[in-house]
Short mmCIF file of C-alpha atoms in Angstrom, two decimals:
data_model
loop_
_atom_site.label_atom_id
_atom_site.label_comp_id
_atom_site.label_asym_id
_atom_site.label_seq_id
_atom_site.Cartn_x
_atom_site.Cartn_y
_atom_site.Cartn_z
CA MET A 1 0.41 -19.60 28.09
CA LEU A 2 4.37 -19.27 26.74
CA THR A 3 2.97 -21.14 24.02
CA THR A 4 0.36 -19.08 23.28
CA ILE A 5 2.02 -16.39 23.25
CA LEU A 6 5.02 -17.04 20.87
CA ILE A 7 2.71 -18.29 17.82
CA ASN A 8 0.38 -14.48 18.76
CA ILE A 9 4.05 -13.07 18.41
CA GLY A 10 4.73 -14.50 15.03
CA LEU A 11 0.96 -14.41 13.87
CA VAL A 12 1.29 -10.43 14.51
CA LEU A 13 4.51 -9.79 12.99
CA GLY A 14 4.06 -12.18 9.94
CA LEU A 15 0.75 -10.81 9.16
CA VAL A 16 1.24 -6.89 9.85
CA ILE A 17 4.95 -7.30 8.03
CA GLY A 18 5.43 -10.13 6.33
CA VAL A 19 2.05 -10.20 4.05
CA PRO A 20 2.01 -6.06 3.31
CA PHE A 21 6.30 -6.87 2.41
CA LEU A 22 5.45 -9.55 0.42
CA PHE A 23 2.95 -7.85 -1.72
CA ILE A 24 5.38 -4.24 -1.80
CA ILE A 25 8.34 -6.03 -3.28
CA LEU A 26 5.99 -8.16 -6.56
CA LEU A 27 3.66 -4.53 -6.88
CA SER A 28 6.93 -2.24 -7.26
CA LEU A 29 9.14 -5.00 -9.23
CA ILE A 30 6.03 -4.90 -11.69
CA ASN A 31 5.14 -1.64 -11.37
CA ARG A 32 8.70 -0.56 -11.47
CA ASN A 33 9.16 -2.17 -15.21
CA THR A 34 5.61 -1.19 -16.69
CA LYS A 35 7.29 2.36 -16.23
CA ARG A 36 10.43 1.17 -18.00
CA GLN A 37 8.60 0.25 -20.63
CA ILE A 38 5.93 3.42 -20.93
CA ALA A 39 9.26 5.71 -20.80
CA THR A 40 11.23 3.86 -22.97
CA THR A 41 7.85 3.81 -26.02
CA PHE A 42 6.16 7.40 -25.36
CA GLY A 43 9.44 8.72 -23.34
CA ILE A 44 9.81 9.98 -20.26
CA ASN A 45 6.73 11.59 -19.20
CA GLY A 46 4.71 9.18 -20.24
CA GLN A 47 4.93 7.75 -17.30
CA LEU A 48 2.91 10.84 -15.78
CA TYR A 49 -0.07 10.39 -18.33
CA PHE A 50 -0.39 6.33 -17.57
CA GLY A 51 0.30 6.77 -13.60
CA PHE A 52 -0.86 10.54 -12.43
CA LEU A 53 -3.27 9.21 -10.35
CA GLY A 54 -1.00 6.62 -8.46
CA ILE A 55 1.82 9.15 -8.34
CA MET A 56 0.24 12.35 -6.35
CA ILE A 57 -2.50 8.86 -4.16
CA HIS A 58 1.78 7.47 -3.75
CA GLU A 59 2.73 10.78 -2.64
CA THR A 60 0.22 11.87 -0.66
CA SER A 61 0.29 8.42 1.39
CA HIS A 62 4.37 9.84 2.39
CA LEU A 63 3.22 12.98 3.25
CA VAL A 64 0.42 12.15 5.50
CA ALA A 65 1.89 9.29 7.28
CA ALA A 66 4.97 11.91 7.43
CA ILE A 67 2.61 14.06 9.45
CA ILE A 68 0.69 11.10 11.55
CA PHE A 69 4.18 10.54 12.47
CA GLY A 70 5.11 13.82 13.52
CA HIS A 71 8.01 14.74 11.10
CA LYS A 72 9.32 17.97 9.97
CA ILE A 73 8.11 18.89 6.27
CA ASP A 74 10.71 20.68 4.38
CA GLY A 75 9.33 19.90 1.19
CA TRP A 76 7.00 18.74 -1.13
CA ARG A 77 5.13 18.22 -4.79
CA LEU A 78 2.60 15.01 -5.27
CA ILE A 79 3.15 15.79 -8.88
CA LYS A 80 5.98 16.86 -11.99
CA PHE A 81 7.17 16.31 -14.87
CA PRO A 82 10.77 14.56 -14.85
CA SER A 83 13.85 15.33 -16.20
CA ALA A 84 17.40 14.23 -16.72
CA GLU A 85 18.26 16.36 -13.53
CA ALA A 86 15.70 15.53 -11.52
CA PRO A 87 13.99 12.14 -12.57
CA THR A 88 11.18 11.90 -9.46
CA LEU A 89 7.86 11.98 -10.32
CA GLY A 90 7.18 13.72 -6.93
CA TYR A 91 8.70 13.42 -3.83
CA VAL A 92 8.13 14.04 -0.05
CA HIS A 93 10.70 15.37 2.08
CA HIS A 94 11.40 15.18 5.52
CA THR A 95 13.11 14.85 9.48
CA TRP A 96 12.95 13.67 12.31
CA ARG A 97 14.00 13.40 16.13
CA GLN A 98 16.75 10.55 15.97
CA ASN A 99 16.15 10.10 19.64
CA SER A 100 12.35 9.22 19.19
CA LEU A 101 11.10 5.60 18.68
CA TYR A 102 7.92 6.67 17.33
CA GLN A 103 9.41 9.01 14.49
CA ASN A 104 11.88 6.17 14.06
CA MET A 105 9.82 3.71 14.40
CA GLY A 106 7.34 6.05 11.76
CA ASN A 107 9.71 5.50 8.93
CA LEU A 108 8.91 1.88 8.62
CA PHE A 109 5.20 3.36 7.82
CA ILE A 110 6.14 6.86 5.55
CA GLY A 111 7.78 4.73 3.69
CA VAL A 112 5.38 1.38 2.62
CA ALA A 113 2.36 3.95 3.34
CA PRO A 114 1.71 3.89 -0.74
CA ILE A 115 0.88 0.77 -1.43
CA PHE A 116 -1.92 1.15 2.12
CA GLY A 117 -2.74 4.30 0.16
CA CYS A 118 -3.15 3.00 -3.33
CA CYS A 119 -5.09 0.31 -1.92
CA LEU A 120 -8.11 3.18 0.18
CA ALA A 121 -7.93 4.45 -3.25
CA ILE A 122 -8.93 1.40 -5.15
CA LEU A 123 -11.15 0.61 -2.37
CA PHE A 124 -12.87 3.16 -2.10
CA SER A 125 -13.18 3.43 -6.21
CA CYS A 126 -14.87 0.31 -5.79
CA ARG A 127 -17.07 1.46 -3.23
CA LEU A 128 -17.88 4.44 -5.96
CA LEU A 129 -18.46 2.43 -9.10
CA LEU A 130 -19.13 -1.40 -7.85
CA PRO A 131 -21.18 -0.75 -4.12
CA GLU A 132 -22.19 -4.36 -3.86
CA ILE A 133 -18.68 -5.37 -4.33
CA TYR A 134 -17.47 -2.59 -1.56
CA GLN A 135 -20.12 -4.19 0.63
CA THR A 136 -18.98 -7.78 0.49
CA ILE A 137 -15.28 -6.97 0.54
CA THR A 138 -16.05 -4.41 4.22
CA HIS A 139 -18.75 -6.65 5.27
CA THR A 140 -15.79 -9.51 5.66
CA ILE A 141 -14.06 -7.54 7.93
CA THR A 142 -16.77 -7.28 10.28
CA GLY A 143 -17.51 -11.28 10.25
CA THR A 144 -20.79 -11.08 8.59
CA ALA A 145 -20.21 -12.38 5.21
CA SER A 146 -17.14 -14.34 3.26
CA LEU A 147 -14.79 -13.35 0.44
CA GLY A 148 -15.83 -16.77 -0.93
CA SER A 149 -20.01 -14.68 -2.10
CA LEU A 150 -17.68 -11.50 -4.36
CA SER A 151 -19.77 -11.63 -7.76
CA LEU A 152 -18.92 -10.47 -10.65
CA PRO A 153 -20.71 -7.33 -11.83
CA VAL A 154 -22.83 -8.48 -14.38
CA ASN A 155 -25.13 -5.97 -15.24
CA HIS A 156 -22.14 -2.81 -14.12
CA TRP A 157 -19.65 -3.66 -17.13
CA GLY A 158 -19.10 0.07 -17.48
CA SER A 159 -18.53 0.70 -14.71
CA ALA A 160 -16.45 -1.99 -13.75
CA LEU A 161 -14.48 -0.52 -16.94
CA LEU A 162 -13.84 2.48 -15.49
CA PHE A 163 -12.85 1.00 -12.12
CA ILE A 164 -10.49 -1.00 -13.77
CA ILE A 165 -8.85 2.54 -15.95
CA ILE A 166 -8.61 4.04 -12.79
CA ALA A 167 -7.14 0.82 -10.67
CA ALA A 168 -4.57 0.75 -13.60
CA ASN A 169 -3.83 4.19 -13.10
CA ILE A 170 -3.39 3.69 -9.55
CA CYS A 171 -1.15 0.41 -10.38
CA ILE A 172 1.16 1.86 -12.81
CA GLY A 173 1.83 5.35 -10.55
CA GLY A 174 1.55 4.17 -7.62
CA PHE A 175 2.54 0.87 -6.37
CA ASP A 176 6.87 1.74 -7.35
CA LEU A 177 8.01 2.09 -4.14
CA SER A 178 11.86 3.81 -4.67
CA ARG A 179 14.84 2.69 -3.52
CA SER A 180 15.06 5.40 -1.18
CA ASP A 181 11.70 4.94 0.03
CA PHE A 182 12.38 1.31 0.98
CA GLN A 183 15.69 2.32 2.87
CA ASN A 184 13.65 4.59 5.16
CA ALA A 185 11.72 1.76 5.60
CA GLU A 186 14.38 -0.15 6.86
CA GLN A 187 15.23 2.55 9.18
CA GLY A 188 12.04 1.92 11.25
CA VAL A 189 11.65 -2.11 10.89
CA TRP A 190 13.11 -2.70 14.13
CA GLN A 191 11.03 -0.43 16.51
CA ALA A 192 7.95 -0.94 14.45
CA ALA A 193 8.51 -4.83 15.27
CA PHE A 194 9.00 -4.00 18.93
CA TRP A 195 5.65 -2.66 19.31
CA LEU A 196 4.09 -4.53 17.39
CA VAL A 197 6.05 -7.87 19.66
CA LEU A 198 4.44 -6.00 22.17
CA ILE A 199 1.12 -5.47 21.51
CA ALA A 200 0.52 -8.54 20.93
CA ILE A 201 1.91 -9.49 24.06
CA VAL A 202 -0.47 -7.82 25.39
CA MET A 203 -3.30 -9.13 23.60
CA SER A 204 -2.36 -12.57 24.78
CA LEU A 205 -3.18 -11.69 27.96
CA LEU A 206 -6.45 -10.09 28.12
CA PRO A 207 -9.77 -12.03 28.41
CA PHE A 208 -10.92 -11.04 24.54
CA GLN A 209 -7.41 -11.87 23.00
CA LEU A 210 -9.64 -14.33 20.37
CA GLY A 211 -11.66 -11.45 18.73
CA PHE A 212 -9.09 -9.22 18.20
CA PHE A 213 -6.60 -11.91 16.69
CA ASN A 214 -9.29 -12.80 14.14
CA TRP A 215 -10.30 -9.55 13.19
CA LEU A 216 -6.96 -9.03 12.43
CA LYS A 217 -6.78 -11.78 10.37
CA GLN A 218 -9.55 -11.07 8.36
CA VAL A 219 -8.51 -7.56 7.89
CA ILE A 220 -5.40 -9.21 6.54
CA SER A 221 -7.65 -11.30 4.16
CA VAL A 222 -9.20 -8.42 3.20
CA LEU A 223 -5.85 -6.96 1.99
CA VAL A 224 -4.30 -9.77 0.24
CA VAL A 225 -7.41 -9.71 -2.18
CA ILE A 226 -7.05 -6.47 -2.91
CA SER A 227 -3.17 -7.24 -3.41
CA LEU A 228 -4.11 -10.00 -5.38
CA PHE A 229 -5.76 -8.22 -7.75
CA ASN A 230 -3.45 -5.23 -8.15
CA ILE A 231 -1.37 -7.67 -8.90
CA LEU A 232 -3.87 -8.32 -11.66
CA ILE A 233 -4.09 -5.88 -13.37
CA SER A 234 -0.51 -5.05 -12.76
CA ILE A 235 0.68 -7.63 -14.84
CA ILE A 236 -1.77 -7.36 -17.42
CA VAL A 237 -0.99 -3.72 -17.95
CA ASN A 238 2.82 -4.68 -17.93
CA LEU A 239 1.53 -7.44 -20.87
CA LEU A 240 0.39 -4.73 -23.02
CA PHE A 241 2.79 -2.35 -22.99
CA ARG A 242 5.35 -5.34 -24.21
CA ILE A 243 3.06 -5.50 -26.66
CA ARG A 244 4.74 -2.97 -29.07
#
């Protein structure tokens, strides 16, 4: 029993924190460099033109997560033109009670919220433009299909092209976590880890633990597929802006 609990703890921590953070770091590094290339070629405002959707989703994700975790919103702006004095493209200023475990834990999810928000936005775009692929992905979560059944949208190249353009815009503007985002997330790591360990222990003692952990694996597998797609799009966009 102890061995099973320890394995489940490692599984939950690895899937919920480890895997997402790996993609968070990779996506941030690639798209930060892309925005630097854009600013060099098209000027500092070029980041808005090529990534305005992603920027707004980025800040909206921070804002929604902060509200969910009970933080006080002191000010926010989803998008703005940067300047030498204020180079940010948007912001969400929030405060929290230092003695609140829940609000402190929330800092982790508030900091990394743009990654999940942008992934959901891309998934929603897929639902609108490529419904067959979207259905395969969602059926994977419910266990009624596998990701191996994904196929190219042979008869929907126009919708596929529009989807890629939207995804590229979201990748450029949304997946670049700032240093303050990472610093904010670090403040909630230990509190989040505590609750995840507690959840893993409790679920390990319940009769439906196998179903829960299989469901968690399926959800993370979908996140991995979407993140790999985002990395591919981010790399292609980065290479395109390097050619000048």
